[in-house]
Amino acid sequence: MFDKTQLEEIEKLKHSYEKALEKSLPKGPERKSEFKTVSGIPVKRIYTPEDLTDMDYCHEIGFPGEYPYTRGVQPTMYRGRLWTMRMYAGFSTAEESNKRYRYLLSQGGSGLSVAFDLPTQIGYDSDHPMAQGECGKVGVAIDSLADMEILFDQIPLDKVSTSMTINAPASVLLAMYICVGEKQGVSSDKLAGTIQNDILKEYIARGTYIFPPKPSMRLITDIFEFCSKNVPKWNTISISGYHIREAGSTAAQEIAFTLADAIAYVEAAIKAGLDPDVFGKRLSFFFNAHNSFLEEVAKFRAARRMWAIIMKNRFGVSDPKALTLRFHTQTAGCTLTAQQPENNIIRVALQALSSVLGGTQSLHTNSMDEALALPTEKSVGIALKTQQIIGYESGVTDTVDPLAGSYAIESLTNEIQMKAEEYISKIDEMGGMLTAIEKGYVQKQIQDAAYEYQKAVESSEITVVGVNKFQMKEEERDFQLLRVDEKVGHNQIEKLKKLRSGRDNLAVREALEDIRQASRDTSVNMMPHIINAVRCYATEGEICGVLREEFGEYTENIVL
Amino acid sequence: MQELVRKALSGDTRSIARIITLVENESPYTEEIMKTLYPHSGKAHIVGITGSPGSGKSTLTDKLIHEFKEKGNKVGVIAIDPSSPFSGGAILADRIRMQKHAVDRNVYIRSMGSRGSLGGLSKSTYEAALILDACGKDIIFIETVGVGQSEVDIMKIADTVCLVLVPGMGDDIQIMKAGIMEIADIFIVNKADREGVERVVAEVKMALDLVQKRSWIPPVHSTIAEKGNGITELAASISNHHEFLSISTEGLEKRRNRLVTEVEEILQREIARFTEEKWNQKKTPELIDSLYSRNTDPYTVAGRILEEVLLEN
Amino acid sequence: MTHEKIRVIVAKPGLDGHDRGAKVIARALRDAGMEVIYTGLRQTPEQIVDTAIQEDADAIGISILSGAHHFYFSRIIELLKEHEALDIIVFGGGVIPDDDVPALLAMGAGAIFGPGTTTTTCVDWLKSKVHEKRTLEMA
């Protein structure tokens, strides 16, 4: 990026700068002998144009809205419209969650993000023995369309976009959403939102899988195909690095494994006869915003550039919309501390800022009390305001990709890309992500990183304010924690009883049998059959139960 | 102690578990326990499951448990994982795939760390199997560590050895070269929905033709353990082999040979205990110095220690 | 008795799939020389207790982040009582509010390790607790 004479002069100056340091350092040494990001990437004392001598601005950085999209996916970014402030919420019953959603929308939240409880995420009805003690705990309990109707009561589905964190049974919940739309008179082509639908990271990091990889991949590609024809504004998958990072990976691993998952989905969809220029437009991503501020900004930029290159070179995609990596961000839950929880507000603010400077399309900010329990309305409010302050007060949104051209940021962007590419080639060599997961390679890499991190915290190599430094002796907490009523499970079971006695059970049986038949023929798209069953109030557990019988269940692969 | 053993013999899980621990930890009660239990043993069918990592041994075992349990058998499982050579600790995770049997009264699953033992088992695996045998289990599966090539110990203690292979893992040929072909009574080509199954099956059959002919011709099974395919047939083969052992001279030989090995191993262990004790007393830095300076040699030192041990006893 | 290995079950009860903590603690216990029987995800209290008995474990460690800790601790301890196996130490960690800890301890949980606990704290506690238990059994 610089001409030769300039570089020579820079080198000369740097030399004399270092010479001078040699003298002064013994008197005033640096705080540490080595500086590293939280992921262990060494950070230099100073970055200069010398670090970017091979950089080609036009082809590697370029302009926003243009290949390779390093600077952002839209030409004007936040000058046009701010990111979607999307707060992940949901707990207890559909009624309770509906109240929280309407509160968030009234406070200026611009999209919904539904958290489901664990039985819902794993395809069990609330009255299943495995659901005991879990109903409504980490999200809302949804058993059938009846619950979904309550969840979105008085929320116009043609006006809001809804993100649903649902994976193994994603098709069932999407079917329910489509049916609620029908009831509201909103046709499926007007529905906007996202389902997470990313099963591979469930095997790797999050654990809410049901079926083995093969039928799971089929369910996913069925959704791709169905939505491209019927729900064109829907993001059919949110390929997630968030949970990979939460499980302990480094920044480079986070984007490497996420993009490797993405490659596996694209390959599966192409194999199923779909066109990457079409379904590619509806792929979305989900990343984590962790502590090392500069590293995080660089990570987002690197991921965007890498994906454009992958889609273009590997899959021959040409539609710009299918080349862009659009992503949601959540601040890192694993960095929240139970000690001095108010400090979490500041952590979250910095992490959120890194994602904005990294060009995120939507953002969830964690609440300060989440290391202790589910967030209260008050703490969620503060978290949302944090985004608004960044968006409306800080001014960082007034120019596009303001950190571009920083020697440090561009160098880190290159370095993370390089590290991530190494992982991806390693996975390619193994024969792709499915094999790498089966061999436990990915899981092992993440667990090793998590263990290293833990040891670094315990040896105080990494500082956690309030935990291993600046602790307070006696802590007093002066805020309330949210508690989920233990009765939720009972109420759901009662509701189910009523539902099962009030619906047309013959129609349900037929619909379920129809799903069974469809599941046996891979040339059939499952979606219409699932929608049909949902519409006659077959429960989620009943539908997943049939699929469990047909597809079998996955058992994790432990490599410790 | 006798009370504990009596309860174990009556099938009490907690007592069985406790005496396995005592034996595994080489507690002073070991001899007493084993002597009391021994007359009750010799009835169970001991089946070894060996093969390289990732071949699906645990999933196969899980399905076999189910198969034999359905036929009214009491099933015991011993699953061995490697111990860390650094800390001596271990993460024992084989039972993850068998956890749906955890609450079944007719199934007992025990995980063991190899605790420094090579050869695919742990030092006390055989004793643990004998305990389960004496305490009423009809069939006992032993899942080896699964490092592949050096796992010959299983042959010494199992009536039936099953070797699990997988297409496309690349290690199959190694295993055939390493002489493990000779120890297996049943071959399993698992994950048979993958490419290259036919090739592996053909290769195994070919290799079997080359090794010494026995009166038992090892069958080769294709299975997809994850889906349960081929398990019934495999279970039938395992039972057939048991039947074969009980009526053939080869089976009789095998069981008699095992008794010989057993006595030999106890002898070795006991002698080792004495010599080790003595050696630990004698192992002074001065002695090592004189070895180092070649003033004496290891043979002379060992000879002297042995002499002293023999004199004292 | 020091040569006796400590055997400990590490389990994730219920449906919660966040196993970072469980895996980190499993490794730390292994590196401290213990034998860790790792049962993985989605374990019922019945499975956990039966496993502990079959494995003759000294302790059961469970990790819960879903808020269902009250249910799982009480059920596991109840089952241990039924099996006359209350000598097996039960401890846990995860997202458990401070206010809930006294109730869990009163139920019979040996210790609850909240977020930010070092693995060393946990390892040391378990070692001394098992030692205590064994001395008691010897007497």
Tab-separated table of C-alpha atoms in Angstrom, chain B residues 13-14 17-18 21 24-25 83-84 87-93 95-96 99-100 102-105 107-113 115, chain C residues 3-5 7 26-27 30-40 43 46-47 50-51 53-56 83-85 87-88 137:
chain	number	residue	atom	x	y	z
B	13	THR	CA	-24.748	-54.259	43.106
B	14	ARG	CA	-23.155	-52.029	45.673
B	17	ALA	CA	-18.882	-52.671	42.951
B	18	ARG	CA	-17.074	-52.372	46.262
B	21	THR	CA	-12.627	-51.580	43.835
B	24	GLU	CA	-8.473	-53.081	41.650
B	25	ASN	CA	-6.668	-51.182	44.401
B	83	SER	CA	-5.001	-43.741	32.244
B	84	SER	CA	-2.863	-40.657	31.908
B	87	SER	CA	-1.161	-37.893	36.540
B	88	GLY	CA	-2.411	-41.462	36.788
B	89	GLY	CA	-5.905	-40.071	36.405
B	90	ALA	CA	-8.278	-41.037	33.637
B	91	ILE	CA	-11.417	-39.946	31.913
B	92	LEU	CA	-13.620	-42.983	31.489
B	93	ALA	CA	-16.275	-42.190	28.943
B	95	ARG	CA	-20.345	-45.882	29.097
B	96	ILE	CA	-21.858	-42.761	27.546
B	99	GLN	CA	-26.225	-45.196	29.574
B	100	LYS	CA	-29.743	-46.290	28.735
B	102	ALA	CA	-27.601	-47.815	33.529
B	103	VAL	CA	-30.857	-48.242	35.408
B	104	ASP	CA	-31.423	-51.833	34.332
B	105	ARG	CA	-31.105	-54.273	37.248
B	107	VAL	CA	-26.995	-54.974	33.540
B	108	TYR	CA	-23.851	-54.012	35.389
B	109	ILE	CA	-21.371	-51.664	33.741
B	110	ARG	CA	-17.978	-50.884	35.181
B	111	SER	CA	-15.385	-48.495	33.780
B	112	MET	CA	-11.713	-49.090	34.499
B	113	GLY	CA	-8.589	-47.056	33.862
B	115	ARG	CA	-3.503	-47.819	35.251
C	3	HIS	CA	-2.721	-45.107	46.857
C	4	GLU	CA	-6.454	-45.593	46.401
C	5	LYS	CA	-7.698	-43.728	43.394
C	7	ARG	CA	-13.326	-42.149	41.504
C	26	ALA	CA	-13.375	-33.443	34.350
C	27	ARG	CA	-9.969	-32.660	32.914
C	30	ARG	CA	-8.073	-36.216	35.809
C	31	ASP	CA	-4.947	-34.075	35.941
C	32	ALA	CA	-5.150	-34.288	39.722
C	33	GLY	CA	-4.893	-38.082	39.408
C	34	MET	CA	-8.539	-39.029	39.780
C	35	GLU	CA	-10.565	-41.437	37.687
C	36	VAL	CA	-13.440	-39.514	36.211
C	37	ILE	CA	-16.427	-41.404	34.912
C	38	TYR	CA	-17.896	-38.994	32.416
C	39	THR	CA	-21.498	-39.791	31.564
C	40	GLY	CA	-22.194	-36.944	29.173
C	43	GLN	CA	-28.719	-37.885	32.355
C	46	GLU	CA	-31.752	-42.421	38.253
C	47	GLN	CA	-28.999	-42.950	35.690
C	50	ASP	CA	-27.102	-46.107	39.451
C	51	THR	CA	-23.900	-45.227	37.632
C	53	ILE	CA	-23.188	-47.246	42.565
C	54	GLN	CA	-21.999	-49.535	39.778
C	55	GLU	CA	-18.783	-47.579	39.474
C	56	ASP	CA	-18.283	-47.493	43.258
C	83	HIS	CA	-29.999	-46.998	47.895
C	84	GLU	CA	-28.423	-46.443	51.317
C	85	ALA	CA	-25.583	-44.724	49.542
C	87	ASP	CA	-21.797	-41.750	51.791
C	88	ILE	CA	-21.353	-40.772	48.144
C	137	GLU	CA	-15.140	-45.583	56.935
